Amino acid sequence: MEQLTSFGMFKALQERIVSESCPEIPTIVVPAGTCGQASGALELIRAAHHHILKNNLQARIRIRATGCHGFCQAEPSVYVEPFDTFYPKVDPARMKDIIQAALEGRTVEDLLYVDDAGGERIERLQDIPFYRHQKRTLLSQNERIDPLEISDYLKIGGYTAFAGLLADNDPARIIEDVKRSGLRGRGGAGFLTGAKWEFLARQADGKGKIIVCNADEGDPGAYMDRSLLEGNPHSILEGMLTGALATGADQGVLYVRTEYPLAIRHLNNALRQARELGLLGKNILGTGFHFDISLVKGAGAFVCGEETALMRSIEGKMGEPRQRPPFPVQKGIENKPTLINNVETWANVPVIFRMGVEEYAATGGGEETGTKIFSLVGKIKNTGLVEVPMGTPIKDIVFNIGGGQSGKGGVKAVQTGGPSGGCIPAELFDLPIGYGSLAKVGSIMGSGGMIVMDENTCMVDVARYFMNFLKGESCGKCFPCRKGTQRMYELLDDIAAGRGTPGHLDLLEELALVLKDVAMCGLGQTASNPVLSTLKYFRDEYLEHIENKRCPAGVCKALIHFSINENCTGCGACVKVCPEKAIKGERKQQHVIDAGLCSRCGSCKGVCAFDAIEVR
Amino acid sequence: MVTVTINGLDVSVEEGMTILEAARFIGFPIPTLCYHEGLSPYGACRLCVVEIGEAPRSRLVSSCTYPVEEGLKIRTASKRVVQARRMIIELLLASCPQSKTIQDLASAYGVRTQRFKQEYEDCILCGLCVRMCSEQMMAKAIGFRGRGTERSVGTPFDIQSDVCRLCGACMHICPACQLRCTYNEPEKAICNACANLRPPCLEKEQYDDMMCYMDPCVACEIK
Amino acid sequence: MNPEHIEKIIADHEGRQGAIISILEDIQDLYHYLPEEALRMVARKTGQSLVDIYGVATFYKAFSLKPRGRHLISVCMGTACHVRSAPGIVDEFTQQLGLRPGETTEDSEFTLETVNCLGTCALGPIVVADGTYFSNVKRTDVKKIIHKARTGAAGARSGRDERLFPVDVLCPLCGRTLTDAHHQIENNSSIALDVSFDGKKGWIRLSSLYGSTCRESEHEMPPDVLVSLSCPGCGRNFPEKLNCIECGAPMVPLEFQGGGVLYVCARSGCMSRRISLDVPVLRAETASARQA
Ligand SMILES: Cc1cc2nc3c(=O)[nH]c(=O)nc-3n(C[C@H](O)[C@H](O)[C@H](O)COP(=O)(O)O)c2cc1C
Ligand code: SF4
Ligand code: SF4
Ligand code: SF4
Ligand code: FES
Ligand code: FES
């Protein structure tokens, strides 16, 4: 492939790609990110290839393997262009029907998505409630490109915004525009991106400046960054190129967590392609602008998402945070001024310039602009990635998009912000989502994890879970963080085990407040949030555990016991799954659980179709 | 020179100083555990926290690592600061009650009980020994290992390091345990037992009780 | 442990930013753990002190200083999986294998570990056995997963034969078929190519099964050389197009009757494949080369 050495060549290539793209040929799109592959997307692609090769259909139909589209619940799924037909949970054996129908411009009726509420079949992707209530400026690109093909990204107008800015060569203007767009960092703290860029731009040249894409995504239960890295790697490169142009950085680093092997492959491939085309490296598009990006893998440490720890990790050291000041823009990687932005922040940059600053700034609610991707998971019907404008009320996300609770119990709370965030009770679901509003109720936006909890989720157990996570992920440098998280875990464990006293709650609160104050880095400073927010909104659950030695949600093993009521039909399903062989009974007779043998694993409850297993 | 306000007092101090240095220079005491004049500041024990800025946006920072800035308002013993220090001391007592240094701190701050599960650990991971070894002894024989609750100090693979100079500086500087530094100076030893032994801690079980963190103990290696 | 391997890894990362972590990652990929001798060697060769390297090796969760089992089972303990009963799954593995997370069975068959989130939260609880993802895992599935891992079925392909169909390809230069019905691999006709490397020339046969990377060749190939592949019919070298997603080496295009390309990586140790059934602009050169 030829290097592009001028704007003219870039334009010509892009035009050639568009003109030769034949949009009228039907395309079978299969989301095959990690989640798609885990649910069998590769089987679908294999079946499609088989059918096409066997019947020599190459010229009449296309196959595109893409990143995640967001509706993970429905995977493995198929989406057909240009008809927008959507088929959830596709069996590989039905691929030939789907292909045949696409060739004839039909749909396969019995494979269409059926809406639970209405009961009717919905044909087009954008009419499905899960998609209808979203605004998918970032995620909708995923459907349209094969992440392994730079030509696909160019086809949808990729790199055009950057090429235009490079031609204008007005860094100050870029920064001004990013500021005006109102874009805030999507990594958690919500710092104004334009302002951050300005700090870097103002640093003296000479030593060289570094910009970093923080793709450590350590928040368990959040995976929107993964979907962008896997599904649209070039948009991140384009964002970083724009950032480099604006700030005068000559070196970029992608810091990717090692748990994302597919993302790493796609990024390496994207870097290679961009270099080959001359969009990265020396003398980009013949303008004399230099910038290249290297990829550094993390090695499994949540704290490395923190900026100063991340820099150390990139330097090949233990990922221990350090005290600020000096800030990374003053003294970063190898003492060079360094700027760190989150994956989603970088991916938003080309969008701003492609859609126009004014329009971008008009999206969202007031001060907070643009869209944000959330990973909606937990006890919710439609799990997946949802992208909504800032300022969307939580209830819209949970009920309109998410379709409400998945199980029998009603939704009790959502947890946002991961281990640094808090639980927001259902009473506050009118709250518009935003950095400020979430902070006000004791949680944080974080990177966008949104875990739905229902009546069967115990809030003491949730707090205990996060504390267990944090005590292992604290770097261990600050004494109060290392010991404080351990001690909070011990106190919560006592409460969950029925050993709690009112004194436990006081001590817990006292310790949580001090840790917030004294810790060195964001991990320790926010480690108390899961405890403080559950104490604030669900104190009665704590008190039940302490005073009545009862776990209302039926989770804390020491405080519950299982029994079978008269709903039991004697089907024996529970007997088969009980690992302790604790369930006995004649066929068609009410069964009984031997409390002495029962290990309270809950397997039986999971399989009983008659609501006969009681937990008290 | 920069001007800062410490506990209401405007003072002018040298640029580049830390808050701790400035406060001590003026005469305001700030307790420390992981700080040592001859070593680089580390900011790990958080005992030296002070309140900076003005309410409601004031915050706590570790004074040993925070450089003075023009116009900075500093309070070294506000209610918030003292409350935080007392909690840290309570946590220290819960982990390492046998340390004389920690006992002294507790009595200075009137912390008489601790409410957590009592532990008897032999290290608070202040990192003084690690910095001593690398910055003063240029040996880099010991370092941190692991993270979170698993973090510890010691030699790689827990075997005697071939770059250790057996200087004993690490034990001398340790605030968690008075036994370690005393075997060379029997008059200061708490029970004198170690000084009479050669090598000082004969049996493994015994030196576990003596809170020696190195396995095998570097002191034991001095024949 | 082979010192040469370690030396090569260190040389590969010479002078690069953050090299230590990458070096340790590569060593771990090779041995599934970090042998003590390897760490000492890294310290000697890079001039860094052993304490720092040991610190890094123990700080990050991806590294293990203990040898691990042949099969690695990771159970996700991320928040989304936790609220969907992942702890019960860990308990079940613990019972079935007699292991706690982080431990390896005495016969070195299994290592059980917990991870913090694999980014497939919507499908939780998630278990990964030897690289294969199992989603929505229930306690009752655990036995099956262990069995699959033990019999090697977790990583490799399995199940219905429908999936493993053979493909026929042509030389992109002369259009002759490359299918060799006489030389069978995996009970199917093979794809016949010629190969040359290090001054040697000979035949090579690739499995024609979709997705398979099986092959037989006249000369044994060292693991890491770029070979030239050519058509036994017209004798010309295939053009090199596209870079391999796995290793970045060039790939050669073999064509399907009726359109589309089967790319084969030209690096001996990789030779992975990629199928593309449409021919957009950046890949069009192949077609035009043939017309010319
Ligand atoms: C403990 C901890 C973990 C973090 N993890 C991440 C992460 O995984 N990804 C991320 O982008 N930011 C993470 N952050 C936030 C980053 O430190 C930083 O604020 C962010 O990358 C800045 O980019 P932004 O301005 O684009 O948001 C974390 C912060 C803390 C304190
Ligand atoms: S607050 Fe916790 S994670 Fe952060 S530096 Fe201190 S010990 Fe490490
Ligand atoms: S005795 Fe050894 S470990 Fe301790 S400071 Fe001296 S050289 Fe370092
Ligand atoms: S051994 Fe002593 S000096 Fe070293 S880190 Fe532990 S408490 Fe500090
Ligand atoms: S003395 Fe400052 S943090 Fe320890
Ligand atoms: S929480 Fe298990 S995959 Fe994310």
PDB file of C-alpha atoms and ligand atoms in Angstrom, chain A residues 482, chain B residues 33-34 42 96 102 122-132 142 144 152-154 169-177 180 211-214, ligand 4:
ATOM      1  CA  ARG A 482      -3.888  -0.626  53.270  1.00  0.00           C
TER       2      ARG A 482
ATOM      3  CA  LEU B  33       6.709   7.936  61.067  1.00  0.00           C
ATOM      4  CA  CYS B  34       7.916   7.319  57.548  1.00  0.00           C
ATOM      5  CA  TYR B  42       7.757   8.923  50.865  1.00  0.00           C
ATOM      6  CA  CYS B  96       1.760  -3.138  65.945  1.00  0.00           C
ATOM      7  CA  ILE B 102       3.818   3.798  68.298  1.00  0.00           C
ATOM      8  CA  ASP B 122       6.267  -6.682  62.798  1.00  0.00           C
ATOM      9  CA  CYS B 123       6.222  -4.081  60.074  1.00  0.00           C
ATOM     10  CA  ILE B 124       4.125  -1.072  59.177  1.00  0.00           C
ATOM     11  CA  LEU B 125       5.648  -0.791  55.698  1.00  0.00           C
ATOM     12  CA  CYS B 126       6.921   2.706  56.328  1.00  0.00           C
ATOM     13  CA  GLY B 127       9.703   1.957  53.876  1.00  0.00           C
ATOM     14  CA  LEU B 128      12.431   3.587  55.956  1.00  0.00           C
ATOM     15  CA  CYS B 129      14.561   0.469  55.782  1.00  0.00           C
ATOM     16  CA  VAL B 130      14.084   0.177  52.041  1.00  0.00           C
ATOM     17  CA  ARG B 131      15.108   3.763  51.449  1.00  0.00           C
ATOM     18  CA  MET B 132      17.964   3.443  53.941  1.00  0.00           C
ATOM     19  CA  ILE B 142      15.620  -5.246  50.326  1.00  0.00           C
ATOM     20  CA  PHE B 144       8.732  -3.984  48.667  1.00  0.00           C
ATOM     21  CA  SER B 152       5.725  -6.865  52.543  1.00  0.00           C
ATOM     22  CA  VAL B 153       9.349  -5.855  52.852  1.00  0.00           C
ATOM     23  CA  GLY B 154      12.196  -8.262  52.355  1.00  0.00           C
ATOM     24  CA  ALA B 169      21.126   0.052  59.021  1.00  0.00           C
ATOM     25  CA  CYS B 170      17.714  -1.216  58.058  1.00  0.00           C
ATOM     26  CA  MET B 171      17.126  -2.609  61.505  1.00  0.00           C
ATOM     27  CA  HIS B 172      18.489   0.427  63.191  1.00  0.00           C
ATOM     28  CA  ILE B 173      16.014   2.757  61.521  1.00  0.00           C
ATOM     29  CA  CYS B 174      12.926   0.595  61.939  1.00  0.00           C
ATOM     30  CA  PRO B 175      10.225   2.215  64.084  1.00  0.00           C
ATOM     31  CA  ALA B 176       8.167  -0.929  64.462  1.00  0.00           C
ATOM     32  CA  CYS B 177      10.527  -2.869  66.576  1.00  0.00           C
ATOM     33  CA  ARG B 180      16.121  -5.172  65.794  1.00  0.00           C
ATOM     34  CA  MET B 211       9.225  -9.712  64.800  1.00  0.00           C
ATOM     35  CA  CYS B 212      12.177 -10.112  62.567  1.00  0.00           C
ATOM     36  CA  TYR B 213      10.908  -9.598  59.053  1.00  0.00           C
ATOM     37  CA  MET B 214      13.707 -11.151  57.159  1.00  0.00           C
TER      38      MET B 214
HETATM   39  S1  SF4 D   4      10.739  -3.158  58.604  1.00  0.00           S
HETATM   40 FE1  SF4 D   4      10.573  -1.358  59.892  1.00  0.00          FE
HETATM   41  S2  SF4 D   4      11.605   0.249  58.760  1.00  0.00           S
HETATM   42 FE2  SF4 D   4      11.186  -1.373  57.320  1.00  0.00          FE
HETATM   43  S3  SF4 D   4       9.218  -0.818  56.444  1.00  0.00           S
HETATM   44 FE3  SF4 D   4       8.794  -2.193  58.130  1.00  0.00          FE
HETATM   45  S4  SF4 D   4       8.404  -0.834  59.826  1.00  0.00           S
HETATM   46 FE4  SF4 D   4       9.425   0.399  58.287  1.00  0.00          FE
END
